[in-house]
PDB file of C-alpha atoms in Angstrom:
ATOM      1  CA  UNK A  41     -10.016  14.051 -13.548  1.00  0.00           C
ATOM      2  CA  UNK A  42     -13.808  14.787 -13.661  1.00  0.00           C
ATOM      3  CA  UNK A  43     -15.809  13.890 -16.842  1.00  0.00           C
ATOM      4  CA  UNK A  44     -17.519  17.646 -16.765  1.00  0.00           C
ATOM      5  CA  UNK A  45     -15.985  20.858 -16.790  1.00  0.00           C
ATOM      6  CA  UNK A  46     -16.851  23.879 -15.681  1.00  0.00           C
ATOM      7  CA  UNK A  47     -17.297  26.574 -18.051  1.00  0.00           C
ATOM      8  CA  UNK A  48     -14.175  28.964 -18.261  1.00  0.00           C
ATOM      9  CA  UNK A  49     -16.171  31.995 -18.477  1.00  0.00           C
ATOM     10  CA  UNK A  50     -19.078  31.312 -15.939  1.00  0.00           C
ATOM     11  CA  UNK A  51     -15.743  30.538 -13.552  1.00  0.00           C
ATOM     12  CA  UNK A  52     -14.202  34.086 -14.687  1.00  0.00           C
ATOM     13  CA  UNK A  53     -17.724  35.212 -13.775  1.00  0.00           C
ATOM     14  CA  UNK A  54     -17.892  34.154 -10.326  1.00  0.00           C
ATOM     15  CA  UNK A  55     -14.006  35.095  -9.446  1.00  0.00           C
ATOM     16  CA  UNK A  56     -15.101  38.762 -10.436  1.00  0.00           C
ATOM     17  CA  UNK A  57     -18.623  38.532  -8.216  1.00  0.00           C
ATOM     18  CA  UNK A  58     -16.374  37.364  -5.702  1.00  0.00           C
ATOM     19  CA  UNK A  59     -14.054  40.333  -5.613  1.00  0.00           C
ATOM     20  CA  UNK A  60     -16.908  42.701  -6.152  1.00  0.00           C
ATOM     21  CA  UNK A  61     -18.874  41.650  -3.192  1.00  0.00           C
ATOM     22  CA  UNK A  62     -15.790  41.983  -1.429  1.00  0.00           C
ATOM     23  CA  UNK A  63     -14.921  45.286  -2.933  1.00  0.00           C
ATOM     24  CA  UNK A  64     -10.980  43.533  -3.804  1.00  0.00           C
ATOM     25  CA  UNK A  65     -11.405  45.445  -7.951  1.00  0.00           C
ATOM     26  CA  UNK A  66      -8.940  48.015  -6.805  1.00  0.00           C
ATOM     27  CA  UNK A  67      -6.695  45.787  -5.879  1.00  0.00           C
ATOM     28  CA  UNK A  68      -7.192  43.524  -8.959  1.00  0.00           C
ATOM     29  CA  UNK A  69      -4.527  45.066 -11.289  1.00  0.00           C
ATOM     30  CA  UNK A  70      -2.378  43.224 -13.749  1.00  0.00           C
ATOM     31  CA  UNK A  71       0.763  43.520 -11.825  1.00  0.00           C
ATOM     32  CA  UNK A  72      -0.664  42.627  -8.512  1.00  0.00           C
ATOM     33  CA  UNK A  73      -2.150  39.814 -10.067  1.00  0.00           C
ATOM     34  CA  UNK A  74       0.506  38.445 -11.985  1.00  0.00           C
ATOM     35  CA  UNK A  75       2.535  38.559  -8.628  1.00  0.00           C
ATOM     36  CA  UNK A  76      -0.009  36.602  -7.012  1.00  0.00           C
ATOM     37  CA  UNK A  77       0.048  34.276  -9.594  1.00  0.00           C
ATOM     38  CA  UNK A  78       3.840  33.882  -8.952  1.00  0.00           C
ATOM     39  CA  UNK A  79       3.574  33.457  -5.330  1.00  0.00           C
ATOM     40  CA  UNK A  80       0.680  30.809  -5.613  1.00  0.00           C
ATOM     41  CA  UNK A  81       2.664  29.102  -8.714  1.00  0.00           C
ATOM     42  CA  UNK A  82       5.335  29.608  -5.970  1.00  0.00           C
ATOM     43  CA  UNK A  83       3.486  27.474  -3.294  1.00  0.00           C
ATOM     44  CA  UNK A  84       2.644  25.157  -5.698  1.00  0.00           C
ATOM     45  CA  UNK A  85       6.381  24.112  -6.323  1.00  0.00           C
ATOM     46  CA  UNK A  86       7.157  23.868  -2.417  1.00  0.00           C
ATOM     47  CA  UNK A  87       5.199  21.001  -2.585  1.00  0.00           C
ATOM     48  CA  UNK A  88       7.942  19.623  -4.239  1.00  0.00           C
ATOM     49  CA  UNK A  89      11.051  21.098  -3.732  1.00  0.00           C
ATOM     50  CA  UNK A  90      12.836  18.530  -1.755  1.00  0.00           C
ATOM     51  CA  UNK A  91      10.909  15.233  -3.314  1.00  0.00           C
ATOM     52  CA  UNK A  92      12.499  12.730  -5.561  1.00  0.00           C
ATOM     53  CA  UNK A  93      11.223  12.256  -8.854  1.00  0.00           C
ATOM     54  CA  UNK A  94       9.888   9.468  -8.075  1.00  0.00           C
ATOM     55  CA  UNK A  95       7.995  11.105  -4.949  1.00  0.00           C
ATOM     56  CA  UNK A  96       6.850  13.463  -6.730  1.00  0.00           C
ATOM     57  CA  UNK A  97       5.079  11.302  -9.308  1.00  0.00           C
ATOM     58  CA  UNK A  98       3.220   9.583  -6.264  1.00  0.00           C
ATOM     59  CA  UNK A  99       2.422  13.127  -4.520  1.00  0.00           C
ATOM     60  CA  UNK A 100      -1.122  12.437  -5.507  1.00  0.00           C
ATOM     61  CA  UNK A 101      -1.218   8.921  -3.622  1.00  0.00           C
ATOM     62  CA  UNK A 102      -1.240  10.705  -0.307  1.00  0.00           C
ATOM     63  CA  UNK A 103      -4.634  12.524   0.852  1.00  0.00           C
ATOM     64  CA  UNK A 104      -2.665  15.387   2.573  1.00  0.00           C
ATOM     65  CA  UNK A 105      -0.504  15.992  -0.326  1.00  0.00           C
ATOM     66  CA  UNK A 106      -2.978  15.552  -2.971  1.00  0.00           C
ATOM     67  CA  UNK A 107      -5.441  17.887  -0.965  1.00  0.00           C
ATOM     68  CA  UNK A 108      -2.565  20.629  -0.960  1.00  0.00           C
ATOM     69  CA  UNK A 109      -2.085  20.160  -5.111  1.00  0.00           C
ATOM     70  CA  UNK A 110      -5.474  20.969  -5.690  1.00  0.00           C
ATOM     71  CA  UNK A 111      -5.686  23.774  -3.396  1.00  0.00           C
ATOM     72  CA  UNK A 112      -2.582  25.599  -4.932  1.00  0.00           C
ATOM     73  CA  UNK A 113      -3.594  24.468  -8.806  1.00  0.00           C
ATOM     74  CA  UNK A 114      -6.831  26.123  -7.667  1.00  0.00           C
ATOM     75  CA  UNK A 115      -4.905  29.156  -6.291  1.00  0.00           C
ATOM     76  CA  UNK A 116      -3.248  29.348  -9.583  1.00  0.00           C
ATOM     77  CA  UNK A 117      -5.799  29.104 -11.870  1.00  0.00           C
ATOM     78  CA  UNK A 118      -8.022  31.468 -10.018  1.00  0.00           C
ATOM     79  CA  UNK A 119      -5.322  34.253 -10.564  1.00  0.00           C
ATOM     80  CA  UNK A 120      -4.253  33.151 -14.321  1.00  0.00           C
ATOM     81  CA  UNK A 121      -8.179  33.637 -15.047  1.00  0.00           C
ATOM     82  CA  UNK A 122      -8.769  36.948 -13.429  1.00  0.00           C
ATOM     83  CA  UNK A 123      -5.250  38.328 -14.705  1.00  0.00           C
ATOM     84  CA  UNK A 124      -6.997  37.383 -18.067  1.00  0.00           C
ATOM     85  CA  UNK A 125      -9.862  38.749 -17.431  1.00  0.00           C
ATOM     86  CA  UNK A 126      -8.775  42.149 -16.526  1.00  0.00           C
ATOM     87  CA  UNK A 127      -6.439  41.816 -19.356  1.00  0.00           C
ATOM     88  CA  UNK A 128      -9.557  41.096 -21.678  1.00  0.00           C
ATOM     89  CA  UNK A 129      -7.155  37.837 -22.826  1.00  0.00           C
ATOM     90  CA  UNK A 130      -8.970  34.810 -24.166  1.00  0.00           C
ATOM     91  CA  UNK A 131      -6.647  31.821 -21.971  1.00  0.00           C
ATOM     92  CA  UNK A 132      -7.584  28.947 -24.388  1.00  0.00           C
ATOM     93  CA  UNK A 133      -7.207  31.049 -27.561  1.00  0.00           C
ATOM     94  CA  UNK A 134      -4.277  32.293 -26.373  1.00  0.00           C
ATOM     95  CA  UNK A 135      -3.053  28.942 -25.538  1.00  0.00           C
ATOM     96  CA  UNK A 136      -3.957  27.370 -28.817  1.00  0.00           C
ATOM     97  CA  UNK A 137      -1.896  29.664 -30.539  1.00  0.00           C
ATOM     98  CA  UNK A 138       0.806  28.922 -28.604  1.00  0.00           C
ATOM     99  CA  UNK A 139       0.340  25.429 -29.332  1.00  0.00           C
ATOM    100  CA  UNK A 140       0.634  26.663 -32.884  1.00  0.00           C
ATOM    101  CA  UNK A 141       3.586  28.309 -32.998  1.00  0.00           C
ATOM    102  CA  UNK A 142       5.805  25.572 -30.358  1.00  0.00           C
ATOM    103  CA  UNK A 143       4.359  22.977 -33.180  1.00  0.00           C
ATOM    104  CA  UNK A 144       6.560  24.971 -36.188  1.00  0.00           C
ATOM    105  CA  UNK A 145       8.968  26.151 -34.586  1.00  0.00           C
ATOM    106  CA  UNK A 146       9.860  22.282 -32.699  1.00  0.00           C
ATOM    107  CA  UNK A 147       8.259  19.918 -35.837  1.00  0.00           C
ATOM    108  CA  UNK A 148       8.483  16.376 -34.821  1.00  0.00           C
ATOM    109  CA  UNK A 149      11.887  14.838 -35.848  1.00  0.00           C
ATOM    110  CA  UNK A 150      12.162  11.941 -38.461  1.00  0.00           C
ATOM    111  CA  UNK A 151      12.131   9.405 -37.341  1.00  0.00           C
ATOM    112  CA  UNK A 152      11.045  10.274 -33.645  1.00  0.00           C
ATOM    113  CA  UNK A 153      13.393  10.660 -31.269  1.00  0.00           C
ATOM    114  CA  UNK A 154      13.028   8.633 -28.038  1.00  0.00           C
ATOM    115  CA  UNK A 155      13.641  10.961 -24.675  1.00  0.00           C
ATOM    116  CA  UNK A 156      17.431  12.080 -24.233  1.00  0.00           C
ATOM    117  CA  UNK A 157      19.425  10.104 -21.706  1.00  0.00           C
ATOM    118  CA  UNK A 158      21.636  12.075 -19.404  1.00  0.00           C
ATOM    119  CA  UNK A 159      25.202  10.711 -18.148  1.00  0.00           C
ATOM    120  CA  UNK A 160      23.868   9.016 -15.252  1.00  0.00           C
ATOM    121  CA  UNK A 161      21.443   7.040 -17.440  1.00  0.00           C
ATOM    122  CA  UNK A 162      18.052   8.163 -16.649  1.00  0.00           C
ATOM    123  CA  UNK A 163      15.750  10.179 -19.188  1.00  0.00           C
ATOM    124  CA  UNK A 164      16.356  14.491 -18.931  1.00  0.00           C
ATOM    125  CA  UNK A 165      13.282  16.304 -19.191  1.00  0.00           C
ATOM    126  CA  UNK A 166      13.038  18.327 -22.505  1.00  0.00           C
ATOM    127  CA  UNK A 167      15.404  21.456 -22.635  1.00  0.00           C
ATOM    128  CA  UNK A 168      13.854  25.060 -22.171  1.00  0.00           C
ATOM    129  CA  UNK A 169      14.047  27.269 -25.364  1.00  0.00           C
ATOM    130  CA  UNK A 170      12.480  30.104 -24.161  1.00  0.00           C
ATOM    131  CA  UNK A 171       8.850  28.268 -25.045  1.00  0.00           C
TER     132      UNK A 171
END
């Protein structure tokens, strides 16, 4: 990762310029933007579809691959901010309090609990609640 960020709004800024000069607004509705979201999110996870998990945790390792993560993260973001946008959602507020609420409603256990272990002996990912 870089050690500067662009600013989320000034980014927000120049996806909407870009549509504008391009006249795209009408087009720029939640639900065709939350379906582009899907289908670049969608992209995103052909990457890996057929990759090992061990692969996949060296996708980055390869300039080709690496180069087609960023483009669909990119993709992906680009959407999630102007869905926001038009939604007049703040992202990182949003996201904070969703932090918030996954932090009481899955506190820590005591003592910690090391990752669960499936039959075959590796680690399972953690299980989806509906998060």
């Amino acid at each position: 990762m870089t050690d500067h960020s662009p600013d989320l709004v000034a980014l927000q800024r120049r996806l909407a310029e870009f549509a504008a000069a391009r006249n795209w607004q009408p087009y720029h509705t939640p639900k065709n933007l939350a379906a582009a979201l899907s289908v670049e999110a969608g992209e995103l996870v052909e990457i890996f579809q057929w990759l090992t998990p061990e692969q996949s945790a060296r996708v980055m390792d390869d300039p080709g691959s690496a180069h087609r993560v960023r483009d669909e993260v990119a993709d992906v973001l680009a959407y999630l901010l102007q869905f926001c946008q038009v939604l007049g959602v703040d992202p990182l507020a949003a996201l904070e309090a969703k932090i918030e609420r996954n932090e009481s409603r899955f506190p820590v256990p005591d003592p910690p609990e090391g990752p669960a272990v499936g039959a075959d002996g590796r680690a399972e990912g953690p299980k989806r609640t509906g998060t």
